[in-house]
Amino acid sequence: MFLALDTSTLTLSLALVEREGEGVRVLEHVVVGPPKKQSEVLPGIVGEVLARHGVVLKSLEGLAIGLGPGSFTGLRIGLSCVKGLAYAAGLNVAGASSLAAVALEGPEGPPLFALAVARKDDLYLGRYRRVGQRVEALGPEEAMSPEEVAARMASEPEALALGPALTDYRSALEAHGVAPSRLLHAPDFPSAVALAHLVRFPEQRSLEAIFALEPHYVRASEPERNPKFPPLPGPPPTARLKED
């Protein structure tokens, strides 16, 4: 039994599941959307879900988290919560792409363009193909404009688009020539249930693995893009452990 959650959009998706053969059985799936803030509801809702099923945190197989790309703030909130709980309870952690979780809810066969909002007129694109309860990546995840997404879809005429970005950018993609029939109407957020199908926990718990798990941002944040604040010299930040 394990907990999976995704905070890459303004909607929190959290699921308590248990392994069942090659898949999972959902015990409870909770969805909390705006205007509630994830930072305010996330710690408490974990405890509430576990209590409703008579489960204690340390008895879980582990904690699974959607790594984005998506909201920088949401990803930091989700990952910091998961890392803190895993460290305190001695649990494994595992992560998977939030866009891959979106693609898992699409149909099998055609290329799937999983889309999320990066910022105004800038979308995250993950190209996947669903195979049963798994997905195959068709290329690296990218950030691009709606016009560029439409051009990419024109080059792959069998591809279908889906994901939270279509809530605000469906009309823009249609205006750039994408047929409405190629723009699916669900899902509106990455589901923790789909995420649970994708993750695999390491055989042994490792503090290094917990601390090294990072969000998949795809592009730099706005402060990092500001020319007034160039990158600091030296090596990139890495996880550090205190030596005994």
Short mmCIF file of C-alpha atoms in Angstrom, two decimals:
data_model
loop_
_atom_site.label_atom_id
_atom_site.label_comp_id
_atom_site.label_asym_id
_atom_site.label_seq_id
_atom_site.Cartn_x
_atom_site.Cartn_y
_atom_site.Cartn_z
CA MET A 1 0.00 0.00 0.00
CA PHE A 2 1.34 3.46 -0.82
CA LEU A 3 0.36 7.11 -1.25
CA ALA A 4 0.67 8.93 -4.57
CA LEU A 5 0.17 12.65 -5.08
CA ASP A 6 0.56 15.33 -7.72
CA THR A 7 0.81 19.08 -7.09
CA SER A 8 2.05 20.20 -10.52
CA THR A 9 -1.16 22.17 -11.20
CA LEU A 10 -3.46 24.20 -8.95
CA THR A 11 -5.39 20.96 -8.30
CA LEU A 12 -4.07 18.55 -5.69
CA SER A 13 -4.62 14.89 -6.54
CA LEU A 14 -3.87 12.34 -3.81
CA ALA A 15 -4.55 8.59 -3.84
CA LEU A 16 -4.12 5.75 -1.39
CA VAL A 17 -3.59 2.57 -3.42
CA GLU A 18 -2.35 -0.97 -3.00
CA ARG A 19 -0.53 -3.25 -5.40
CA GLU A 20 -2.74 -5.69 -7.27
CA GLY A 21 -0.81 -7.85 -9.73
CA GLU A 22 0.83 -5.58 -12.28
CA GLY A 23 -1.57 -2.75 -11.46
CA VAL A 24 -3.00 -0.98 -8.43
CA ARG A 25 -6.32 -0.95 -6.60
CA VAL A 26 -7.56 2.47 -5.50
CA LEU A 27 -8.65 2.69 -1.87
CA GLU A 28 -9.37 6.42 -2.00
CA HIS A 29 -8.73 9.27 -4.42
CA VAL A 30 -9.03 12.84 -3.15
CA VAL A 31 -9.07 15.89 -5.42
CA VAL A 32 -8.76 19.40 -3.99
CA GLY A 33 -8.90 22.36 -6.36
CA PRO A 34 -8.73 26.16 -6.08
CA PRO A 35 -9.31 28.35 -4.19
CA LYS A 36 -7.80 26.14 -1.47
CA LYS A 37 -4.01 26.38 -1.28
CA GLN A 38 -2.03 23.16 -1.50
CA SER A 39 0.41 24.32 1.16
CA GLU A 40 -2.49 24.63 3.61
CA VAL A 41 -4.35 21.40 2.86
CA LEU A 42 -1.62 18.91 1.91
CA PRO A 43 -0.15 17.96 5.31
CA GLY A 44 -3.55 17.56 6.93
CA ILE A 45 -5.22 15.66 4.09
CA VAL A 46 -2.51 12.98 4.13
CA GLY A 47 -3.29 12.26 7.77
CA GLU A 48 -7.05 12.33 7.16
CA VAL A 49 -6.91 9.79 4.32
CA LEU A 50 -4.68 7.41 6.27
CA ALA A 51 -6.90 7.70 9.37
CA ARG A 52 -10.05 6.88 7.40
CA HIS A 53 -8.48 3.57 6.36
CA GLY A 54 -6.81 2.75 9.69
CA VAL A 55 -3.34 3.03 8.16
CA VAL A 56 -0.26 4.49 9.81
CA LEU A 57 2.28 6.32 7.69
CA LYS A 58 5.28 4.14 8.53
CA SER A 59 3.45 0.99 7.37
CA LEU A 60 3.30 2.21 3.75
CA GLU A 61 5.51 0.84 0.99
CA GLY A 62 6.42 4.38 0.11
CA LEU A 63 5.35 7.78 -1.23
CA ALA A 64 5.03 8.61 -4.92
CA ILE A 65 5.17 12.12 -6.32
CA GLY A 66 4.53 13.76 -9.68
CA LEU A 67 7.74 15.53 -10.72
CA GLY A 68 6.16 17.93 -13.18
CA PRO A 69 6.72 19.87 -15.26
CA GLY A 70 4.18 22.35 -13.99
CA SER A 71 3.78 25.00 -11.32
CA PHE A 72 7.18 25.71 -9.76
CA THR A 73 5.58 26.51 -6.40
CA GLY A 74 3.28 23.49 -6.48
CA LEU A 75 6.11 21.12 -7.32
CA ARG A 76 8.25 22.46 -4.47
CA ILE A 77 5.35 22.12 -2.01
CA GLY A 78 4.60 18.53 -3.01
CA LEU A 79 8.18 17.35 -3.09
CA SER A 80 9.17 19.00 0.20
CA CYS A 81 6.16 17.42 1.90
CA VAL A 82 6.94 13.97 0.49
CA LYS A 83 10.63 14.21 1.40
CA GLY A 84 9.83 15.31 4.95
CA LEU A 85 7.30 12.54 5.52
CA ALA A 86 9.55 9.90 3.96
CA TYR A 87 12.52 10.96 6.06
CA ALA A 88 10.50 11.02 9.28
CA ALA A 89 8.76 7.67 8.70
CA GLY A 90 11.63 5.82 7.04
CA LEU A 91 9.84 5.35 3.72
CA ASN A 92 10.92 4.95 0.11
CA VAL A 93 10.10 7.68 -2.40
CA ALA A 94 9.62 7.48 -6.16
CA GLY A 95 8.70 10.01 -8.81
CA ALA A 96 7.34 10.05 -12.33
CA SER A 97 6.51 12.68 -14.92
CA SER A 98 3.22 14.47 -14.40
CA LEU A 99 2.81 14.68 -18.18
CA ALA A 100 3.30 10.92 -18.44
CA ALA A 101 0.47 10.52 -15.93
CA VAL A 102 -1.72 12.70 -18.16
CA ALA A 103 -0.84 10.60 -21.21
CA LEU A 104 -1.75 7.40 -19.36
CA GLU A 105 -5.38 8.58 -19.40
CA GLY A 106 -5.36 8.89 -23.18
CA PRO A 107 -6.26 6.18 -25.70
CA GLU A 108 -3.85 3.44 -26.71
CA GLY A 109 -2.25 3.60 -30.13
CA PRO A 110 -1.83 7.19 -31.40
CA PRO A 111 0.91 9.58 -30.30
CA LEU A 112 -0.35 11.60 -27.33
CA PHE A 113 0.63 15.23 -26.79
CA ALA A 114 0.27 15.80 -23.03
CA LEU A 115 0.05 19.57 -22.42
CA ALA A 116 0.33 21.71 -19.30
CA VAL A 117 0.66 25.47 -18.82
CA ALA A 118 4.18 26.76 -18.26
CA ARG A 119 3.35 30.49 -18.27
CA LYS A 120 1.33 32.85 -20.47
CA ASP A 121 1.53 31.64 -24.08
CA ASP A 122 4.07 28.99 -23.11
CA LEU A 123 3.13 25.32 -22.78
CA TYR A 124 4.84 22.17 -21.58
CA LEU A 125 4.67 19.32 -24.08
CA GLY A 126 5.31 15.65 -23.39
CA ARG A 127 4.99 13.26 -26.34
CA TYR A 128 3.99 9.73 -25.31
CA ARG A 129 2.34 6.57 -26.52
CA ARG A 130 0.17 4.57 -24.15
CA VAL A 131 0.77 0.82 -23.97
CA GLY A 132 -1.63 -0.77 -21.47
CA GLN A 133 -0.97 0.75 -18.05
CA ARG A 134 2.40 2.13 -19.10
CA VAL A 135 3.54 4.89 -21.45
CA GLU A 136 6.47 5.15 -23.83
CA ALA A 137 8.23 8.48 -24.25
CA LEU A 138 8.46 9.60 -27.87
CA GLY A 139 10.94 12.37 -27.11
CA PRO A 140 12.10 14.73 -24.35
CA GLU A 141 9.59 16.99 -22.64
CA GLU A 142 9.75 20.56 -23.94
CA ALA A 143 8.39 24.08 -23.47
CA MET A 144 6.95 25.83 -26.53
CA SER A 145 4.26 28.24 -27.72
CA PRO A 146 0.75 27.13 -28.75
CA GLU A 147 1.70 27.91 -32.36
CA GLU A 148 4.71 25.59 -32.11
CA VAL A 149 2.56 22.87 -30.57
CA ALA A 150 0.11 23.21 -33.47
CA ALA A 151 2.97 22.96 -35.97
CA ARG A 152 4.27 19.83 -34.25
CA MET A 153 0.79 18.29 -34.39
CA ALA A 154 0.57 19.14 -38.10
CA SER A 155 3.76 17.14 -38.63
CA GLU A 156 2.22 14.18 -36.76
CA PRO A 157 -1.32 13.96 -38.19
CA GLU A 158 -2.30 10.96 -36.02
CA ALA A 159 -1.39 12.67 -32.75
CA LEU A 160 -4.03 13.68 -30.18
CA ALA A 161 -3.62 16.37 -27.53
CA LEU A 162 -4.85 16.24 -23.94
CA GLY A 163 -4.12 17.72 -20.55
CA PRO A 164 -4.72 20.71 -18.27
CA ALA A 165 -3.44 23.29 -20.79
CA LEU A 166 -6.46 22.68 -23.02
CA THR A 167 -8.72 24.40 -20.48
CA ASP A 168 -7.22 27.76 -21.50
CA TYR A 169 -5.53 27.03 -24.84
CA ARG A 170 -8.02 24.88 -26.78
CA SER A 171 -9.23 27.88 -28.79
CA ALA A 172 -5.68 29.05 -29.50
CA LEU A 173 -4.68 25.64 -30.86
CA GLU A 174 -7.80 25.50 -33.00
CA ALA A 175 -6.99 28.98 -34.31
CA HIS A 176 -3.57 27.67 -35.36
CA GLY A 177 -5.20 24.89 -37.37
CA VAL A 178 -5.60 21.94 -34.99
CA ALA A 179 -8.90 20.14 -35.63
CA PRO A 180 -11.21 20.12 -32.56
CA SER A 181 -11.52 16.32 -32.83
CA ARG A 182 -7.80 16.03 -32.03
CA LEU A 183 -8.16 17.93 -28.73
CA LEU A 184 -9.45 15.56 -26.05
CA HIS A 185 -11.60 16.79 -23.17
CA ALA A 186 -9.86 15.04 -20.28
CA PRO A 187 -7.97 14.96 -18.02
CA ASP A 188 -7.93 18.43 -16.47
CA PHE A 189 -5.04 17.64 -14.10
CA PRO A 190 -2.45 14.87 -13.60
CA SER A 191 -4.13 12.12 -11.60
CA ALA A 192 -2.42 10.53 -8.62
CA VAL A 193 -4.08 7.26 -9.64
CA ALA A 194 -2.39 7.36 -13.06
CA LEU A 195 0.86 8.32 -11.35
CA ALA A 196 0.57 5.27 -9.09
CA HIS A 197 0.58 3.00 -12.14
CA LEU A 198 3.84 4.53 -13.36
CA VAL A 199 6.08 4.60 -10.29
CA ARG A 200 8.38 1.84 -9.12
CA PHE A 201 10.03 2.04 -5.73
CA PRO A 202 13.71 1.14 -5.25
CA GLU A 203 14.36 -2.15 -3.49
CA GLN A 204 16.21 -0.43 -0.67
CA ARG A 205 15.55 2.90 0.99
CA SER A 206 18.31 5.42 0.42
CA LEU A 207 18.66 8.86 1.98
CA GLU A 208 20.68 9.93 -1.04
CA ALA A 209 17.78 8.98 -3.32
CA ILE A 210 15.30 10.89 -1.15
CA PHE A 211 17.32 14.09 -1.06
CA ALA A 212 18.40 13.91 -4.71
CA LEU A 213 14.84 13.64 -6.08
CA GLU A 214 14.10 16.93 -7.81
CA PRO A 215 11.24 18.41 -9.86
CA HIS A 216 11.44 18.34 -13.65
CA TYR A 217 11.20 22.02 -14.46
CA VAL A 218 12.04 21.79 -18.23
CA ARG A 219 12.65 25.54 -18.40
CA ALA A 220 14.23 28.13 -16.13
CA SER A 221 12.09 30.07 -13.66
CA GLU A 222 11.38 33.76 -14.22
CA PRO A 223 14.05 34.89 -11.68
CA GLU A 224 16.59 32.64 -13.40
CA ARG A 225 15.66 34.17 -16.78
CA ASN A 226 16.19 37.72 -15.46
CA PRO A 227 19.45 39.08 -17.00
CA LYS A 228 19.98 41.21 -13.91
CA PHE A 229 20.61 38.05 -11.92
CA PRO A 230 23.10 35.86 -13.84
CA PRO A 231 23.81 32.30 -12.60
CA LEU A 232 26.25 32.05 -9.75
CA PRO A 233 29.65 30.51 -10.52
CA GLY A 234 30.59 27.07 -9.30
CA PRO A 235 29.02 23.60 -9.46
CA PRO A 236 25.25 23.14 -9.53
CA PRO A 237 23.51 22.49 -6.19
CA THR A 238 23.57 18.86 -5.11
CA ALA A 239 22.07 16.97 -2.20
CA ARG A 240 24.30 16.97 0.85
CA LEU A 241 24.24 14.57 3.80
CA LYS A 242 25.83 15.00 7.17
CA GLU A 243 28.46 12.38 7.75
CA ASP A 244 28.20 10.38 10.97
#
